[in-house]
Tab-separated table of C-alpha atoms in Angstrom:
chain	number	residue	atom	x	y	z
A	1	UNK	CA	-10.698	47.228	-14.840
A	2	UNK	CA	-11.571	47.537	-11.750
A	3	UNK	CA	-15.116	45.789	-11.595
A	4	UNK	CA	-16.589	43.170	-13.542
A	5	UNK	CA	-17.883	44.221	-16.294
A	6	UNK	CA	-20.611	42.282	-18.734
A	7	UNK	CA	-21.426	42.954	-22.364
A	8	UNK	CA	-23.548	43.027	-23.901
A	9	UNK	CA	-26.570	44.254	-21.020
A	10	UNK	CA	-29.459	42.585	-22.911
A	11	UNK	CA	-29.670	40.535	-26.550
A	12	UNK	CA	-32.569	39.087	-28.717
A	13	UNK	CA	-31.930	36.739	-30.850
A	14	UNK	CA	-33.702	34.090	-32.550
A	15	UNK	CA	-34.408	30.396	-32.874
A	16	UNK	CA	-31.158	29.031	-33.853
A	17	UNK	CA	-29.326	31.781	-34.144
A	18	UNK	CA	-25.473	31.393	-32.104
A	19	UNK	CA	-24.706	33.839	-30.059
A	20	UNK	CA	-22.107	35.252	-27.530
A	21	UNK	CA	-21.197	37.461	-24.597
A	22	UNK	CA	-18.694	39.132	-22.756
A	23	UNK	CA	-17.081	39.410	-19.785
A	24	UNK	CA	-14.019	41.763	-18.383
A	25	UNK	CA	-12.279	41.244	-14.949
A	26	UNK	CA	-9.509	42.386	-13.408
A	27	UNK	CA	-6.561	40.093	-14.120
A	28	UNK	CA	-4.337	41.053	-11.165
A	29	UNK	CA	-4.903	38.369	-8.404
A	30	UNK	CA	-6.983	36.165	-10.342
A	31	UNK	CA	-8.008	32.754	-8.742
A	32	UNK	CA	-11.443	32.025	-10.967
A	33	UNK	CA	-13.761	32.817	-13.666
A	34	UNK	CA	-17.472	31.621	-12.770
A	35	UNK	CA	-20.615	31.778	-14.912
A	36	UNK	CA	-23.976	30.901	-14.137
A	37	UNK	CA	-27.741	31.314	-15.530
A	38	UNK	CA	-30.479	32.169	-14.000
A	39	UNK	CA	-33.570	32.061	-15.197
A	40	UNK	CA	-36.616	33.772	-13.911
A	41	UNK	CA	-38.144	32.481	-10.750
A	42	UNK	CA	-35.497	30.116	-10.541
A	43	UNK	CA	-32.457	30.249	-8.315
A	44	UNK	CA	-29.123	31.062	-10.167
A	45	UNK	CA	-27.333	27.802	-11.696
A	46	UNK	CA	-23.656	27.022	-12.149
A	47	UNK	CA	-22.937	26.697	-15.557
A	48	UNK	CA	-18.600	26.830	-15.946
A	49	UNK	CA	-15.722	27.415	-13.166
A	50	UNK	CA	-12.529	28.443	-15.031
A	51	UNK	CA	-9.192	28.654	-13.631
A	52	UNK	CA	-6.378	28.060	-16.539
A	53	UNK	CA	-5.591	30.979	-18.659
A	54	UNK	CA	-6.739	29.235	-22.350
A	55	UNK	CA	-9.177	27.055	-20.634
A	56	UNK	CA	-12.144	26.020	-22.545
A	57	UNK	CA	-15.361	24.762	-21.101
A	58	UNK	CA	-17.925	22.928	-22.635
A	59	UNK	CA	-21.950	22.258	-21.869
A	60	UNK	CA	-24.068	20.681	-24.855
A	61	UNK	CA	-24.236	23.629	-26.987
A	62	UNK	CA	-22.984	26.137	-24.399
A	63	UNK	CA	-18.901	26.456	-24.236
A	64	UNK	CA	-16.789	29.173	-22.536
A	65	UNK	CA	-13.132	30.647	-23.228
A	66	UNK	CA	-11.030	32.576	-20.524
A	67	UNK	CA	-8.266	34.586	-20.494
A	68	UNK	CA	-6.711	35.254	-17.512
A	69	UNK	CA	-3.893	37.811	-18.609
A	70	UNK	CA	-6.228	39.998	-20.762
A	71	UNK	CA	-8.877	39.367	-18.087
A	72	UNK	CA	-11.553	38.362	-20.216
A	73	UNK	CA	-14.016	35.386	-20.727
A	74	UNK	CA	-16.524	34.563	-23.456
A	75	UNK	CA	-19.254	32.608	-23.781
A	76	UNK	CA	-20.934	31.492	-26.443
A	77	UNK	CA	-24.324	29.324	-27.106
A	78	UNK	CA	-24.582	27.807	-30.655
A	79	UNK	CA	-27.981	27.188	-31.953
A	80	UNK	CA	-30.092	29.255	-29.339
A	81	UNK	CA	-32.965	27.717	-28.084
A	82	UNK	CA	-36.539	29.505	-26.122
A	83	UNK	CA	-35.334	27.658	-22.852
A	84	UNK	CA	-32.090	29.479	-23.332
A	85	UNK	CA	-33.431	32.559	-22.246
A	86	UNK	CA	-32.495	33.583	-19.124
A	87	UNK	CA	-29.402	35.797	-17.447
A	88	UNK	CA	-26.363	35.133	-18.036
A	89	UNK	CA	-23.620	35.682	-14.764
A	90	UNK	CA	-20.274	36.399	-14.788
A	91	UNK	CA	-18.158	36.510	-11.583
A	92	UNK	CA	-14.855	36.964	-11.002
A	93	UNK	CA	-13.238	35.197	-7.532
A	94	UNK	CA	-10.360	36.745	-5.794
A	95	UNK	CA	-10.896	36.877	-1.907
A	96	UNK	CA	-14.719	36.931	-2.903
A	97	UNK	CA	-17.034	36.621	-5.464
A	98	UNK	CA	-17.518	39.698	-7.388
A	99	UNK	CA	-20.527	39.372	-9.964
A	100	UNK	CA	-21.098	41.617	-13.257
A	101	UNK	CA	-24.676	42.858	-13.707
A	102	UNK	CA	-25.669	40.378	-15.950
A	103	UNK	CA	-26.563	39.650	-20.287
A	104	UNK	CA	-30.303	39.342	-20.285
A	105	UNK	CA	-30.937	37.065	-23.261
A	106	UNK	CA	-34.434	36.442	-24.986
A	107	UNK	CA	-34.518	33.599	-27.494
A	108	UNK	CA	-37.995	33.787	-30.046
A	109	UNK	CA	-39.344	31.156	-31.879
B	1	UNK	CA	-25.259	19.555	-5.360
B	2	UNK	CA	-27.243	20.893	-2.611
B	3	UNK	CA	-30.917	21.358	-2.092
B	4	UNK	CA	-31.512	24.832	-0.634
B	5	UNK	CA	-34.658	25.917	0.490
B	6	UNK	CA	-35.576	29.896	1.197
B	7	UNK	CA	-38.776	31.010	2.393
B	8	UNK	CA	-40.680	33.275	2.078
B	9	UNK	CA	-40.264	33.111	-1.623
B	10	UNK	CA	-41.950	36.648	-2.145
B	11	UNK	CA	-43.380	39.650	0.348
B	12	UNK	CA	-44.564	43.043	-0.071
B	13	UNK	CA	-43.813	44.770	3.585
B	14	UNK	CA	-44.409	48.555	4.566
B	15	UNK	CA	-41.809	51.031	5.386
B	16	UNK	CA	-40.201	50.613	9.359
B	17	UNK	CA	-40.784	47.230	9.189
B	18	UNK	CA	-38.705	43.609	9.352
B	19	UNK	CA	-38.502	40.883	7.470
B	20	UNK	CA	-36.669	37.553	8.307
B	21	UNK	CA	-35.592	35.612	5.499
B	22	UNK	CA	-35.331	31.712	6.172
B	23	UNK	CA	-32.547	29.306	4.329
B	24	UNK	CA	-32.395	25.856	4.868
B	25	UNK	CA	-29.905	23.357	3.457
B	26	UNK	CA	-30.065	19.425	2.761
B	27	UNK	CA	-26.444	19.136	3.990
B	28	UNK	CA	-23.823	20.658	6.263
B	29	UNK	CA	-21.780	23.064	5.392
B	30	UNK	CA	-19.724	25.573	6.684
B	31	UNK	CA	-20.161	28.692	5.254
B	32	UNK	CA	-23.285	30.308	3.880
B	33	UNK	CA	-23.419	33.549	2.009
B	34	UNK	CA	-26.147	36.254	1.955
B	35	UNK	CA	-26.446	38.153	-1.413
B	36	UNK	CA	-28.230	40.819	-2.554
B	37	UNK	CA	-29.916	41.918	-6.296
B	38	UNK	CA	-31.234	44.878	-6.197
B	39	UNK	CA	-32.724	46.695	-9.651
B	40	UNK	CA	-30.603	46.600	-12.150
B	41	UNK	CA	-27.847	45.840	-10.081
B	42	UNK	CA	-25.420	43.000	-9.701
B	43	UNK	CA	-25.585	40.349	-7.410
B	44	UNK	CA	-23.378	41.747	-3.668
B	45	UNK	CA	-22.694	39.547	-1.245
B	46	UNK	CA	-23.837	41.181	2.291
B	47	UNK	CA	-22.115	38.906	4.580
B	48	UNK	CA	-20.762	35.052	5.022
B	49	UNK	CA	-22.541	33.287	7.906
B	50	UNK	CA	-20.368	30.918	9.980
B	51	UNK	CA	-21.610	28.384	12.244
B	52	UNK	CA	-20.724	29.296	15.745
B	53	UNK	CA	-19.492	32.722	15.278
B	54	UNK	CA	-20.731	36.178	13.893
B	55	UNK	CA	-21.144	36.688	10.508
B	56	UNK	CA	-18.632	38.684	8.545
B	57	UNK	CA	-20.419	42.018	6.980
B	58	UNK	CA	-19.019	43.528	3.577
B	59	UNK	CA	-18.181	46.945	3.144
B	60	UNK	CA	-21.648	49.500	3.487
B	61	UNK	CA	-23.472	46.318	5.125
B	62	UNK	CA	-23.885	46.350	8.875
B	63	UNK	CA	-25.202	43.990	11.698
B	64	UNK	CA	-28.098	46.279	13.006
B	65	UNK	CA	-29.731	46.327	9.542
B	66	UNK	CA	-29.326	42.338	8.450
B	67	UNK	CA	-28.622	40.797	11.319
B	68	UNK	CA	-28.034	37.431	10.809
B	69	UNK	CA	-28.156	33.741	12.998
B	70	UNK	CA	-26.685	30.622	12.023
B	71	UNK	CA	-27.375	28.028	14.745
B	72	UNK	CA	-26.420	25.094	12.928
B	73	UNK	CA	-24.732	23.620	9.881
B	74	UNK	CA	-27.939	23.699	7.670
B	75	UNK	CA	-29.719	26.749	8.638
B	76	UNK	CA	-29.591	30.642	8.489
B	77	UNK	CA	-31.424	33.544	8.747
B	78	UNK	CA	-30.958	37.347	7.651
B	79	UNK	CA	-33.296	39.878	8.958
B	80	UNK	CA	-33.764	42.913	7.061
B	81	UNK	CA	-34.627	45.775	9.523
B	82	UNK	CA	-36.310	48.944	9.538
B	83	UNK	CA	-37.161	48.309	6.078
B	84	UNK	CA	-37.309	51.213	3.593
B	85	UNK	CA	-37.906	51.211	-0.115
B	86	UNK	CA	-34.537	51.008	-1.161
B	87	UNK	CA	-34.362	47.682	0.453
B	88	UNK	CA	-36.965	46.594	-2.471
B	89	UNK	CA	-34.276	43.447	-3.395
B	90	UNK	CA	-33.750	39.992	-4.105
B	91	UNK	CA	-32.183	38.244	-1.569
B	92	UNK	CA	-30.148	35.222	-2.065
B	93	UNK	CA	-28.949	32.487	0.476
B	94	UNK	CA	-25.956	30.502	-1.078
B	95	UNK	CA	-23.448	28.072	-0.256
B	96	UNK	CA	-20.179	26.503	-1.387
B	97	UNK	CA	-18.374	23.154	-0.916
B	98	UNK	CA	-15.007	25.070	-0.877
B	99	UNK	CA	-12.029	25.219	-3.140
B	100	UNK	CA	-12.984	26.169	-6.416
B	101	UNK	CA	-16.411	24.641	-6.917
B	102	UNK	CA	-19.433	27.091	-7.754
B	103	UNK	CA	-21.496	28.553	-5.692
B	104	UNK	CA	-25.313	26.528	-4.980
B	105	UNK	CA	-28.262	29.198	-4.575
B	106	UNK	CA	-31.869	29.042	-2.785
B	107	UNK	CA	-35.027	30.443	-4.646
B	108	UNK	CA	-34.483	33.490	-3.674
B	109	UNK	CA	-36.779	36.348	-2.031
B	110	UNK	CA	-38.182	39.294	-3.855
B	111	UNK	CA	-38.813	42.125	-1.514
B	112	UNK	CA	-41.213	44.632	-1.834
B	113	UNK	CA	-41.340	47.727	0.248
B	114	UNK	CA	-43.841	50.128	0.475
């Protein structure tokens, strides 16, 4: 992998429903695994920085999983809520920040 | 945390034209970063502004088209020149308090171009 990659690119789901997405990196020269949300009109907020391969991070009813030698990272929101939609930012720091394009989640009532 | 202010927040601008984007932070710090969003796209970093020395440009970005200033250790600008429609972004000042910690983000300006 050679960018970072998120899955899926949009989800509805609703009211209570858990729900989780992806993302892929590229493992070789790995230093962090960031994820942020941003909702509309709003700048983007920091929601997990992972470093440890196995490392899980946990929010209130957000939590997040890496792995570093796979180069993947989930994360997953039990119980989704209307203010949970927003979207959802993975990116992947080597010498930079490199972001994927996003998992545009829409919670209904 | 870091309060981050960006102005303006929105513009609609005509073709051949410049904008200058304002960001304004509650704290010193030594880098800031300038990113991008444009359609459908994911969030690229156009340069890293440094206080007292030119900012560094990522590959495709260049200094005649977003030229940027930092004069001090709260404030930037990036300039987006000779504007054409596929400039039509959002445009992102950030900033980090090093190591591993995330990165903090203004508003944000949505560009228009005509």
């Amino acid at each position: 992998i050679l960018n970072v990659e998120q899955s899926p690119q949009s989800l509805h789901v609703q009211e209570g429903d858990s729900t989780n997405f992806t993302c892929s990196f590229p493992s070789s020269n790995f230093y962090a695994l960031h994820w942020y949300r941003w909702e509309t009109a709003k700048s983007p907020e920091a929601l997990f920085v992972m470093t440890l391969n196995g490392d899980e991070k946990k929010k209130g009813r957000i939590s997040a999983t890496l792995n570093t030698k796979e180069g993947y990272s989930y994360l997953y929101i039990k119980g989704s809520q209307p203010e949970d939609s927003a979207t959802y930012l993975c990116a992947s720091a080597t010498d930079k920040l490199i972001f994927g394009t996003g998992t545009r989640l829409q919670v209904f009532p | 945390s870091a309060v981050i202010s960006q102005k303006p927040s929105r513009d609609i601008c005509q073709r051949g034209t410049s904008l200058t984007i304002q960001c304004q932070v509650d704290s010193q710090v030594t880098m800031m970063f300038w990113y991008r969003q444009q359609p459908g796209q994911s969030l690229t970093l156009i340069a890293t502004a440094n206080q007292g020395s030119e900012a560094t440009y990522e590959s495709g970005f260049v200094i005649d088209k977003f030229p940027i200033s930092r004069p001090n250790l709260t404030f930037s600008t990036l300039t987006v020149s000779n504007m054409s429609p596929e400039d039509s972004s959002i445009y992102l000042c950030s900033v980090k308090f090093g190591g591993n910690s995330p990165l903090h983000f203004g508003n944000g300006t949505r560009l228009t171009v005509t």
